XYZ file of C-alpha atoms in Angstrom:
368
model
C 32.233 3.833 3.949
C 28.537 3.627 3.062
C 26.097 5.454 5.321
C 24.389 2.137 6.172
C 27.662 1.004 7.817
C 27.998 3.911 10.201
C 28.842 3.106 13.801
C 26.342 4.071 16.509
C 28.561 7.021 17.476
C 28.781 8.227 13.869
C 25.013 7.931 13.456
C 24.493 9.954 16.624
C 26.860 12.723 15.545
C 25.516 12.904 11.985
C 21.930 13.173 13.223
C 22.917 15.957 15.630
C 24.708 17.863 12.859
C 21.678 17.618 10.558
C 19.316 18.756 13.337
C 21.533 21.772 14.042
C 21.866 22.610 10.345
C 18.089 22.404 9.795
C 17.581 24.776 12.738
C 20.259 27.317 11.793
C 20.995 26.990 8.093
C 24.674 27.561 8.869
C 27.700 25.225 8.610
C 28.010 23.308 11.874
C 31.223 23.563 13.899
C 32.448 20.833 16.237
C 31.895 23.164 19.215
C 28.170 23.345 18.405
C 27.962 19.560 18.271
C 29.935 19.297 21.522
C 27.296 21.378 23.292
C 24.681 18.771 22.331
C 26.768 16.002 23.904
C 28.150 17.997 26.835
C 27.273 15.322 29.405
C 28.060 12.283 27.259
C 31.313 10.432 27.967
C 33.669 9.633 25.095
C 32.522 12.523 22.907
C 35.084 15.216 23.544
C 35.656 18.006 21.018
C 38.688 16.158 19.667
C 36.685 12.940 19.250
C 33.875 14.842 17.537
C 36.331 16.436 15.093
C 37.628 12.984 14.201
C 34.116 11.631 13.717
C 33.184 14.613 11.546
C 36.306 14.052 9.456
C 35.297 10.412 8.973
C 31.767 11.453 7.956
C 33.290 13.899 5.496
C 35.383 11.146 3.925
C 32.219 9.058 3.631
C 30.587 11.781 1.541
C 28.047 12.701 4.229
C 29.478 16.083 5.203
C 31.031 18.842 3.139
C 33.050 21.880 4.163
C 32.281 25.034 2.131
C 35.447 26.784 3.355
C 38.582 25.556 5.090
C 37.798 27.444 8.296
C 34.051 26.820 8.220
C 32.030 24.091 9.856
C 30.480 21.142 8.039
C 27.224 20.871 6.083
C 25.218 17.706 5.385
C 25.224 16.418 1.809
C 22.213 15.034 -0.086
C 23.373 11.541 0.918
C 23.295 12.609 4.567
C 19.751 13.905 4.282
C 18.659 10.646 2.612
C 20.193 8.781 5.517
C 18.441 11.136 7.949
C 15.016 10.420 6.408
C 15.693 6.689 6.615
C 16.645 7.033 10.274
C 13.417 8.910 11.022
C 11.406 6.027 9.617
C 13.481 3.281 11.248
C 13.131 4.945 14.642
C 9.441 4.189 14.541
C 8.311 7.787 14.390
C 7.091 7.086 10.862
C 6.625 3.759 9.100
C 8.617 3.451 5.918
C 10.014 1.222 3.230
C 13.030 1.819 1.034
C 12.372 2.331 -2.661
C 14.331 -0.011 -4.858
C 16.375 1.559 -7.617
C 16.187 5.173 -6.467
C 17.068 7.673 -3.757
C 13.516 8.103 -2.518
C 11.906 6.764 0.614
C 8.225 5.919 0.903
C 6.709 6.815 4.249
C 3.278 6.715 5.813
C 1.581 9.159 8.097
C 2.437 9.916 11.716
C -0.044 11.945 13.777
C -0.059 15.655 12.944
C -0.563 18.184 15.729
C -4.131 19.295 16.303
C -3.184 22.931 15.705
C -1.646 22.099 12.332
C -4.647 19.968 11.319
C -7.021 22.809 12.242
C -4.929 25.294 10.261
C -4.949 23.040 7.201
C -8.670 22.299 7.310
C -9.601 25.956 7.814
C -7.565 26.775 4.710
C -9.957 24.684 2.585
C -13.074 26.614 3.602
C -15.382 27.090 0.611
C -13.624 24.546 -1.619
C -16.194 22.554 -3.598
C -14.466 21.152 -6.694
C -11.415 19.123 -7.644
C -9.800 22.091 -9.368
C -10.379 24.345 -6.344
C -8.980 21.690 -4.010
C -5.774 21.316 -6.017
C -5.306 25.054 -6.487
C -5.821 25.658 -2.763
C -3.429 22.809 -1.951
C -0.534 24.492 -3.775
C -1.173 27.607 -1.652
C -1.477 25.707 1.645
C 1.685 23.657 1.090
C 3.677 26.743 0.084
C 2.466 28.503 3.232
C 3.294 25.791 5.748
C 6.531 24.578 4.144
C 8.115 27.927 3.207
C 8.899 26.128 -0.028
C 7.128 25.417 -3.277
C 3.604 23.998 -3.112
C 2.677 21.862 -6.144
C -0.565 20.110 -7.054
C -0.847 18.092 -10.267
C -4.254 16.941 -11.471
C -4.550 13.432 -12.871
C -5.370 13.238 -16.572
C -9.102 13.021 -15.830
C -9.283 15.002 -12.590
C -11.639 17.943 -12.765
C -13.460 16.584 -15.820
C -17.197 16.333 -15.262
C -19.364 14.234 -17.555
C -21.871 16.102 -19.713
C -22.553 13.479 -22.359
C -21.035 10.317 -23.846
C -21.920 8.555 -27.083
C -20.776 5.218 -28.532
C -20.739 4.284 -32.240
C -19.842 0.915 -33.694
C -17.015 1.126 -36.252
C -16.292 -2.518 -37.077
C -16.025 -5.862 -35.354
C -14.678 -5.273 -31.859
C -14.015 -1.557 -32.485
C -16.131 1.261 -31.022
C -15.819 5.049 -31.202
C -16.438 6.796 -27.859
C -17.114 10.548 -27.883
C -16.917 12.172 -24.437
C -18.151 15.714 -23.789
C -17.289 17.328 -20.434
C -19.142 20.176 -18.747
C -16.175 22.459 -19.437
C -16.858 21.985 -23.167
C -13.947 19.613 -23.906
C -14.705 16.983 -26.549
C -12.603 13.827 -26.577
C -12.902 10.896 -28.925
C -11.130 7.580 -28.892
C -11.375 4.217 -30.600
C -11.890 1.323 -28.165
C -10.782 -2.229 -28.949
C -13.278 -4.498 -27.150
C -12.879 -8.121 -26.143
C -16.158 -9.101 -27.750
C -18.672 -7.740 -30.226
C -21.326 -5.289 -28.978
C -24.499 -4.673 -30.945
C -25.605 -1.126 -31.722
C -28.483 -1.439 -29.278
C -26.078 -2.444 -26.483
C -23.927 0.608 -27.171
C -26.942 2.906 -27.212
C -28.224 1.420 -23.948
C -24.784 1.750 -22.321
C -24.507 5.394 -23.375
C -28.008 6.177 -22.110
C -27.228 4.517 -18.775
C -24.061 6.602 -18.282
C -25.736 9.856 -19.326
C -28.828 9.348 -17.179
C -27.003 8.144 -14.070
C -23.683 9.997 -14.145
C -24.180 13.370 -15.814
C -22.509 15.862 -13.460
C -20.204 13.236 -11.949
C -16.393 13.638 -11.955
C -15.129 11.320 -14.690
C -12.575 9.703 -12.394
C -15.346 8.416 -10.106
C -17.646 6.833 -12.667
C -15.766 3.633 -13.435
C -15.317 2.809 -9.732
C -19.028 3.372 -9.131
C -20.008 1.180 -12.105
C -17.836 -1.622 -10.717
C -19.437 -1.205 -7.294
C -22.939 -1.370 -8.782
C -22.064 -4.520 -10.706
C -21.472 -6.235 -7.400
C -24.714 -4.977 -5.845
C -27.378 -4.697 -8.554
C -29.863 -7.412 -9.304
C -29.267 -9.923 -12.085
C -31.606 -7.963 -14.385
C -28.983 -5.231 -14.661
C -25.933 -7.458 -14.745
C -25.470 -7.619 -18.536
C -25.988 -3.883 -18.976
C -23.490 -3.031 -16.263
C -21.035 -5.583 -17.613
C -21.126 -3.840 -21.008
C -20.740 -0.399 -19.426
C -17.844 -1.623 -17.267
C -15.990 -3.007 -20.295
C -16.419 0.234 -22.231
C -15.061 2.187 -19.252
C -12.226 -0.295 -18.705
C -11.167 0.004 -22.343
C -10.762 3.763 -21.979
C -14.086 5.395 -22.741
C -13.614 7.734 -19.762
C -9.819 7.949 -19.814
C -8.188 11.348 -20.027
C -5.184 10.561 -22.227
C -4.207 13.412 -24.500
C -5.594 16.076 -22.154
C -3.121 18.782 -21.181
C -2.147 18.166 -17.522
C -3.247 20.802 -15.024
C -0.626 21.810 -12.474
C -0.792 24.471 -9.764
C 2.464 25.938 -8.423
C 2.882 28.503 -5.660
C 5.727 29.682 -3.453
C 8.645 30.401 -5.792
C 9.266 33.548 -3.742
C 9.946 31.295 -0.731
C 12.912 29.749 -2.534
C 14.227 33.152 -3.597
C 14.475 34.116 0.075
C 16.806 31.233 0.933
C 18.908 30.982 -2.231
C 22.210 32.879 -2.201
C 23.850 32.075 -5.532
C 22.255 34.372 -8.125
C 23.171 32.254 -11.137
C 21.979 29.045 -9.486
C 18.807 30.872 -8.479
C 18.220 31.949 -12.084
C 18.731 28.410 -13.359
C 16.473 26.976 -10.662
C 13.670 29.396 -11.468
C 13.928 28.548 -15.153
C 13.646 24.869 -14.256
C 10.665 25.411 -11.978
C 8.886 27.657 -14.455
C 9.064 24.870 -17.029
C 5.965 23.218 -15.625
C 6.389 20.226 -17.903
C 9.529 19.388 -15.914
C 7.493 19.372 -12.696
C 4.871 17.152 -14.315
C 7.559 14.677 -15.396
C 9.178 14.844 -11.951
C 5.956 13.987 -10.109
C 4.979 11.282 -12.585
C 8.420 9.686 -12.275
C 8.462 9.504 -8.495
C 4.828 9.150 -7.385
C 2.632 6.143 -8.144
C -1.034 7.170 -8.106
C -2.037 3.602 -7.214
C -0.184 3.812 -3.903
C -1.038 5.841 -0.816
C 2.508 6.431 0.414
C 4.382 9.679 0.786
C 7.545 9.744 -1.315
C 10.637 11.655 -0.216
C 13.389 12.357 -2.763
C 16.448 14.274 -1.605
C 18.490 15.961 -4.321
C 16.618 16.609 -7.563
C 19.681 17.076 -9.754
C 18.566 14.200 -12.006
C 15.642 16.421 -13.022
C 17.792 19.549 -13.281
C 21.309 20.340 -11.976
C 19.954 23.590 -10.532
C 17.640 21.581 -8.243
C 20.362 19.517 -6.573
C 19.840 21.128 -3.144
C 16.064 20.664 -3.136
C 13.911 17.901 -1.686
C 10.609 16.572 -3.021
C 7.937 15.352 -0.589
C 4.911 14.098 -2.509
C 1.878 11.848 -2.255
C -1.048 10.814 -4.473
C -4.403 12.356 -3.550
C -7.347 9.995 -3.913
C -11.095 10.462 -4.123
C -12.657 7.142 -3.198
C -11.060 4.582 -5.516
C -10.016 7.189 -8.076
C -6.713 9.034 -8.421
C -7.301 12.768 -8.055
C -3.715 13.827 -8.669
C -0.459 14.452 -6.798
C 0.274 16.961 -4.010
C 3.843 17.907 -3.213
C 6.332 20.205 -1.546
C 9.633 21.151 -3.173
C 11.890 22.871 -0.674
C 15.505 23.309 0.429
C 16.982 20.180 1.970
C 16.968 21.765 5.430
C 13.180 21.495 5.621
C 11.487 20.193 8.777
C 11.105 16.668 7.415
C 8.797 15.033 9.930
C 6.196 17.788 9.939
C 6.187 18.223 6.147
C 5.906 14.479 5.529
C 2.938 14.366 7.887
C 1.321 17.462 6.370
C 1.602 16.184 2.784
C 0.133 12.847 3.822
C -2.727 14.509 5.693
C -3.637 16.805 2.806
C -3.481 13.948 0.311
C -6.177 12.164 2.297
C -8.262 15.264 2.955
C -9.918 15.458 -0.475
C -12.289 12.597 0.313
C -13.822 14.571 3.195
C -13.822 17.978 1.534
C -15.234 17.169 -1.885
C -18.870 16.139 -2.196
C -19.647 13.388 -4.694
C -23.105 13.259 -6.279
C -25.194 10.372 -5.004
C -26.852 7.901 -7.326
């Protein structure tokens, strides 16, 4: 039986079992489920035991010990997330080819919104926002808070220079205010004269010094649509240089902030599995690959992935809830929670979505 073919009664019982397990963290006995349905006809203890046995055969429940109650499997939690979205409490769409579910935001309580916003007091830069985000998400989820900067996030333009190499090839040298120097060869669609390159570089340096790199290209495109014809050719040249990668951050070591490993230690019982999980989480490159694999920076959806054993067997009982953070039209990075599967799904989905959208209000962007 596939979870999508569950009967209404089986859906009802499975949802109740998952709710009880999330609340208690203990295997759920049929008596506990019976108390939920005490006034409902046709759901006696015997009937519930039969339904639970059927759910077990379907791979949705497991029994740690013969005399113990049942626990939801990763497949059950995936089904649970899908049911949350289908019930209209959150809008969602299934993700083809993977176990994740994309969901959009449902209203977050005013108290939780106030708590989150107060936590960002004093934050003034991209790096500070992402670092604070890992702390906030660890605090409210009792799991791992993760914030991954995009390849160009946090880079602030100090100076850029273009040099013509040969027909259609230009060398761009980018210097950031942190002292990083990046150079790349751009393959252009048409020839640019030396004077055009010099003018384009001067325009970027005079207008965008001190701007986050990830915002410049979007602003150049916006100005192209608004400026007078006198500036059209200049802006067209600048836009092509940016589009071809003059301000791209490829080759820059990704910045990732992680906080809350102690939260996972508190809930993990198996010492060897705990050791393996910590080794996996401490390998930050694995987290970078995990977020890049599951989160598309061009989208605005929250992504939920239950069971991370494809990334590491030690992470099989963890769930990822992640979303891209945007600053205007630019991708700032990815914010995420990694937590045990018995997390409070609705609230954490909403919180991740809210924080992902918060950067636009918190961070000030220099005006032209």
